[in-house]
Amino acid sequence: MTKTRATITAVGHWVPEERLTNADFEKMVDTTDEWIRTRTGIVERRILRNGATSDLAANAIQETLKNRGISAAEIDLIIVATVTPDMFFPSTACLVQDRIGAKNAWGFDVSAACSGFPFALVTGAQFIETGTCRKVVVVGADKMSSITDYTDRNNCILFGDAGAAVLLEPSADSSAGILDHILHCDGSGERFLNMHGGGSLNPPTHETVDKKMHYIFQDGKAVFKVAVVGMADVSAEIMERNNLAGKDVDWLVPHQANLRIIDATAGRMGLDRSKVMINIDKYGNTTAATIPLCLSEWWQSGKLKKGQTIVMASFGAGWTWGAVLMKWTAEDAR
Ligand code: UT7
């Protein structure tokens, strides 16, 4: 019996209009455009002033449904990857379900920080592969500006807000769609990248606010060292175990945290920069949204085409990291 595979049949994204440029940061903290560009590759990011993560997610899903030509009522399951849910509960998936009128869907959130999209994608794929669902929406959305300390130059220049979604459906071709994945987590990395305030460990108090515990904490150098090896290793591993060389991969779709990490991963995979999706310059690190945001932009511009082989790769807080291999099957953009 041939295996039913899950495949992405549509993609869409939404970003807020407002931009925060490196020049803006020069006025806010002790930094320079030159430092930010050379250390990170970032030039500007989008900021959502009014609204929440559910708005980013709902708009991205609506774009995706439009691109596929289906209504929200056809969705069976909504999975939202985010570390900036609108609230602890109900889940952002519930809020989005109501907002878009997905009256036949159930849903839940996945928390895996910068690896949220691959984790949610692989989770969603299981429901397709087992025949439980026929249409699963996976959305990565984060309003990182809601947990960013804009007086901390180490971190505030890194993050932006965005939402991007994909639709998963069964593939008619068992050699296409999501072909393989390698996912990991290692909680010993918790101390290097976290947000300690607000949860059951440190419920909100005046003290947690005074100590800025509701903002992202990151030891950038320590994270860099582990991320640059972890993302490259897992990408090389998924290629090796599928007998793929650089020439067999059309696109690397990396999490956009730092251009130097992306370059190291591409180098390890034997890929030229021309085969790497990079938009960190325009959006910064949008956490769970980075990978689907790349997919959506590259599909929209006609560069990501049906039949192409892609490797997605991520590394983030947890630690969480992984790679997903897939053959792209969505109809080309018109
Ligand atoms: O997405 C989840 C996973 N996250 C990542 O993968 C992020 C990984 N880490 C990184 O991308 C990089 O470590 C950063 C971009 C966060 C920082 O780059 P770095 O090259 O590791 O810089 P650094 O932290 O070692 O800082 C170097 C210097 C320091 O000054 P001293 O101690 O050498 O005098 C910092 O204080 O740069 C200083 N610095 C800045 N200078 C100007 C830190 N932030 C800034 C800034 N502008 N915004």
Short mmCIF file of N, CA, C and O in Angstrom, two decimals, residues 120-178:
data_model
loop_
_atom_site.label_atom_id
_atom_site.label_comp_id
_atom_site.label_asym_id
_atom_site.label_seq_id
_atom_site.Cartn_x
_atom_site.Cartn_y
_atom_site.Cartn_z
N ALA A 120 5.01 22.42 14.12
CA ALA A 120 3.57 22.43 13.83
C ALA A 120 3.27 21.78 12.48
O ALA A 120 2.26 21.07 12.33
N LEU A 121 4.16 21.99 11.53
CA LEU A 121 3.96 21.41 10.19
C LEU A 121 3.98 19.88 10.26
O LEU A 121 3.11 19.21 9.70
N VAL A 122 4.96 19.35 10.96
CA VAL A 122 5.08 17.89 11.08
C VAL A 122 3.89 17.34 11.88
O VAL A 122 3.35 16.28 11.55
N THR A 123 3.46 18.07 12.90
CA THR A 123 2.28 17.64 13.67
C THR A 123 1.05 17.61 12.76
O THR A 123 0.31 16.62 12.72
N GLY A 124 0.84 18.67 12.01
CA GLY A 124 -0.32 18.74 11.11
C GLY A 124 -0.28 17.62 10.07
O GLY A 124 -1.31 17.03 9.73
N ALA A 125 0.92 17.32 9.59
CA ALA A 125 1.07 16.29 8.56
C ALA A 125 0.59 14.92 9.05
O ALA A 125 0.06 14.12 8.27
N GLN A 126 0.75 14.67 10.36
CA GLN A 126 0.32 13.36 10.89
C GLN A 126 -1.19 13.16 10.71
O GLN A 126 -1.64 12.05 10.44
N PHE A 127 -1.95 14.24 10.88
CA PHE A 127 -3.41 14.14 10.76
C PHE A 127 -3.84 13.87 9.31
O PHE A 127 -4.87 13.28 9.06
N ILE A 128 -3.02 14.33 8.37
CA ILE A 128 -3.30 14.06 6.96
C ILE A 128 -2.89 12.63 6.63
O ILE A 128 -3.64 11.87 5.99
N GLU A 129 -1.69 12.26 7.07
CA GLU A 129 -1.15 10.94 6.72
C GLU A 129 -2.00 9.81 7.28
O GLU A 129 -2.12 8.75 6.67
N THR A 130 -2.62 10.03 8.44
CA THR A 130 -3.47 8.99 9.03
C THR A 130 -4.89 9.02 8.47
O THR A 130 -5.72 8.18 8.80
N GLY A 131 -5.19 10.01 7.65
CA GLY A 131 -6.53 10.11 7.07
C GLY A 131 -7.54 10.76 8.00
O GLY A 131 -8.73 10.81 7.71
N THR A 132 -7.09 11.28 9.14
CA THR A 132 -7.99 11.89 10.12
C THR A 132 -8.55 13.23 9.61
O THR A 132 -9.70 13.57 9.87
N CYS A 133 -7.72 13.97 8.91
CA CYS A 133 -8.12 15.28 8.39
C CYS A 133 -7.75 15.38 6.91
O CYS A 133 -6.78 14.75 6.47
N ARG A 134 -8.50 16.23 6.19
CA ARG A 134 -8.16 16.44 4.77
C ARG A 134 -7.62 17.84 4.51
O ARG A 134 -6.93 18.08 3.53
N LYS A 135 -7.94 18.78 5.38
CA LYS A 135 -7.42 20.15 5.19
C LYS A 135 -6.97 20.71 6.54
O LYS A 135 -7.79 20.99 7.41
N VAL A 136 -5.66 20.85 6.67
CA VAL A 136 -5.07 21.35 7.92
C VAL A 136 -4.34 22.66 7.62
O VAL A 136 -3.51 22.72 6.71
N VAL A 137 -4.67 23.70 8.38
CA VAL A 137 -3.95 24.96 8.24
C VAL A 137 -2.89 25.03 9.34
O VAL A 137 -3.19 24.82 10.51
N VAL A 138 -1.66 25.31 8.93
CA VAL A 138 -0.56 25.52 9.89
C VAL A 138 -0.08 26.95 9.71
O VAL A 138 0.29 27.35 8.60
N VAL A 139 -0.13 27.71 10.80
CA VAL A 139 0.27 29.11 10.71
C VAL A 139 1.33 29.43 11.76
O VAL A 139 1.23 28.99 12.90
N GLY A 140 2.36 30.13 11.31
CA GLY A 140 3.38 30.64 12.23
C GLY A 140 3.13 32.13 12.38
O GLY A 140 3.10 32.86 11.38
N ALA A 141 2.91 32.59 13.62
CA ALA A 141 2.61 34.02 13.81
C ALA A 141 3.20 34.47 15.13
O ALA A 141 3.05 33.79 16.15
N ASP A 142 3.87 35.60 15.10
CA ASP A 142 4.41 36.14 16.34
C ASP A 142 4.44 37.65 16.31
O ASP A 142 4.90 38.26 15.34
N LYS A 143 3.92 38.22 17.40
CA LYS A 143 4.05 39.66 17.61
C LYS A 143 5.21 39.84 18.59
O LYS A 143 5.01 40.04 19.79
N MET A 144 6.42 39.74 18.06
CA MET A 144 7.61 39.78 18.91
C MET A 144 7.78 41.13 19.59
O MET A 144 8.38 41.23 20.67
N SER A 145 7.20 42.18 18.97
CA SER A 145 7.32 43.52 19.57
C SER A 145 6.63 43.56 20.94
O SER A 145 6.94 44.43 21.75
N SER A 146 5.71 42.61 21.21
CA SER A 146 4.99 42.63 22.49
C SER A 146 5.85 42.10 23.64
O SER A 146 5.49 42.27 24.81
N ILE A 147 6.98 41.46 23.33
CA ILE A 147 7.85 40.94 24.41
C ILE A 147 9.30 41.44 24.24
O ILE A 147 10.24 40.84 24.76
N THR A 148 9.45 42.51 23.49
CA THR A 148 10.79 43.07 23.22
C THR A 148 11.02 44.32 24.07
O THR A 148 10.16 45.21 24.11
N ASP A 149 12.18 44.37 24.72
CA ASP A 149 12.56 45.54 25.51
C ASP A 149 13.31 46.51 24.58
O ASP A 149 14.46 46.25 24.20
N TYR A 150 12.65 47.59 24.24
CA TYR A 150 13.23 48.53 23.27
C TYR A 150 14.29 49.45 23.86
O TYR A 150 14.70 50.41 23.22
N THR A 151 14.75 49.10 25.10
CA THR A 151 15.92 49.80 25.62
C THR A 151 17.14 48.87 25.64
O THR A 151 18.23 49.27 26.02
N ASP A 152 16.95 47.60 25.26
CA ASP A 152 18.03 46.61 25.30
C ASP A 152 18.60 46.42 23.89
O ASP A 152 18.04 45.71 23.06
N ARG A 153 19.73 47.05 23.63
CA ARG A 153 20.27 47.04 22.26
C ARG A 153 20.69 45.65 21.79
O ARG A 153 20.77 45.38 20.59
N ASN A 154 20.99 44.76 22.76
CA ASN A 154 21.40 43.40 22.39
C ASN A 154 20.28 42.65 21.67
O ASN A 154 20.54 41.81 20.82
N ASN A 155 19.05 42.93 22.04
CA ASN A 155 17.93 42.14 21.52
C ASN A 155 16.94 42.91 20.66
O ASN A 155 16.36 42.34 19.73
N CYS A 156 16.73 44.19 20.96
CA CYS A 156 15.59 44.86 20.32
C CYS A 156 15.75 45.01 18.82
O CYS A 156 14.75 45.08 18.09
N ILE A 157 16.99 45.00 18.35
CA ILE A 157 17.21 45.19 16.91
C ILE A 157 16.91 43.92 16.11
O ILE A 157 16.88 43.95 14.88
N LEU A 158 16.69 42.81 16.81
CA LEU A 158 16.60 41.52 16.12
C LEU A 158 15.22 41.16 15.61
O LEU A 158 15.08 40.46 14.61
N PHE A 159 14.17 41.61 16.32
CA PHE A 159 12.86 40.97 16.13
C PHE A 159 11.83 41.83 15.40
O PHE A 159 11.88 43.06 15.46
N GLY A 160 10.86 41.15 14.75
CA GLY A 160 9.77 41.82 14.07
C GLY A 160 8.49 41.00 14.17
O GLY A 160 8.49 39.90 14.73
N ASP A 161 7.42 41.54 13.62
CA ASP A 161 6.10 40.91 13.70
C ASP A 161 5.65 40.43 12.32
O ASP A 161 5.79 41.16 11.33
N ALA A 162 5.06 39.22 12.27
CA ALA A 162 4.55 38.70 10.99
C ALA A 162 3.71 37.46 11.23
O ALA A 162 3.80 36.83 12.28
N GLY A 163 2.92 37.12 10.23
CA GLY A 163 2.18 35.85 10.23
C GLY A 163 2.24 35.24 8.84
O GLY A 163 2.20 35.97 7.84
N ALA A 164 2.38 33.91 8.78
CA ALA A 164 2.39 33.24 7.47
C ALA A 164 1.85 31.83 7.66
O ALA A 164 2.10 31.20 8.68
N ALA A 165 1.10 31.37 6.65
CA ALA A 165 0.38 30.10 6.81
C ALA A 165 0.55 29.20 5.59
O ALA A 165 0.87 29.68 4.49
N VAL A 166 0.32 27.92 5.82
CA VAL A 166 0.24 26.97 4.71
C VAL A 166 -1.00 26.10 4.90
O VAL A 166 -1.49 25.94 6.02
N LEU A 167 -1.47 25.56 3.78
CA LEU A 167 -2.57 24.59 3.83
C LEU A 167 -1.99 23.22 3.49
O LEU A 167 -1.31 23.07 2.48
N LEU A 168 -2.25 22.24 4.37
CA LEU A 168 -1.81 20.87 4.12
C LEU A 168 -2.98 20.03 3.64
O LEU A 168 -4.07 20.10 4.21
N GLU A 169 -2.73 19.25 2.59
CA GLU A 169 -3.76 18.32 2.08
C GLU A 169 -3.08 17.01 1.71
O GLU A 169 -1.85 16.96 1.58
N PRO A 170 -3.85 15.95 1.50
CA PRO A 170 -3.23 14.69 1.07
C PRO A 170 -2.65 14.85 -0.34
O PRO A 170 -3.23 15.54 -1.17
N SER A 171 -1.50 14.22 -0.57
CA SER A 171 -0.88 14.30 -1.89
C SER A 171 -1.32 13.11 -2.74
O SER A 171 -1.35 11.98 -2.26
N ALA A 172 -1.62 13.41 -4.00
CA ALA A 172 -1.99 12.34 -4.91
C ALA A 172 -0.75 11.54 -5.29
O ALA A 172 -0.83 10.39 -5.71
N ASP A 173 0.42 12.15 -5.13
CA ASP A 173 1.69 11.54 -5.52
C ASP A 173 2.48 11.20 -4.25
O ASP A 173 2.88 12.09 -3.51
N SER A 174 2.71 9.92 -4.01
CA SER A 174 3.36 9.54 -2.75
C SER A 174 4.84 9.90 -2.71
O SER A 174 5.50 9.79 -1.68
N SER A 175 5.41 10.32 -3.86
CA SER A 175 6.82 10.75 -3.85
C SER A 175 6.94 12.26 -3.70
O SER A 175 8.01 12.83 -3.88
N ALA A 176 5.81 12.93 -3.39
CA ALA A 176 5.84 14.39 -3.23
C ALA A 176 5.25 14.77 -1.88
O ALA A 176 4.69 13.95 -1.17
N GLY A 177 5.38 16.06 -1.54
CA GLY A 177 4.90 16.55 -0.24
C GLY A 177 6.00 16.42 0.80
O GLY A 177 7.19 16.46 0.48
N ILE A 178 5.60 16.26 2.05
CA ILE A 178 6.58 16.18 3.14
C ILE A 178 7.17 14.77 3.15
O ILE A 178 6.48 13.78 3.40
#
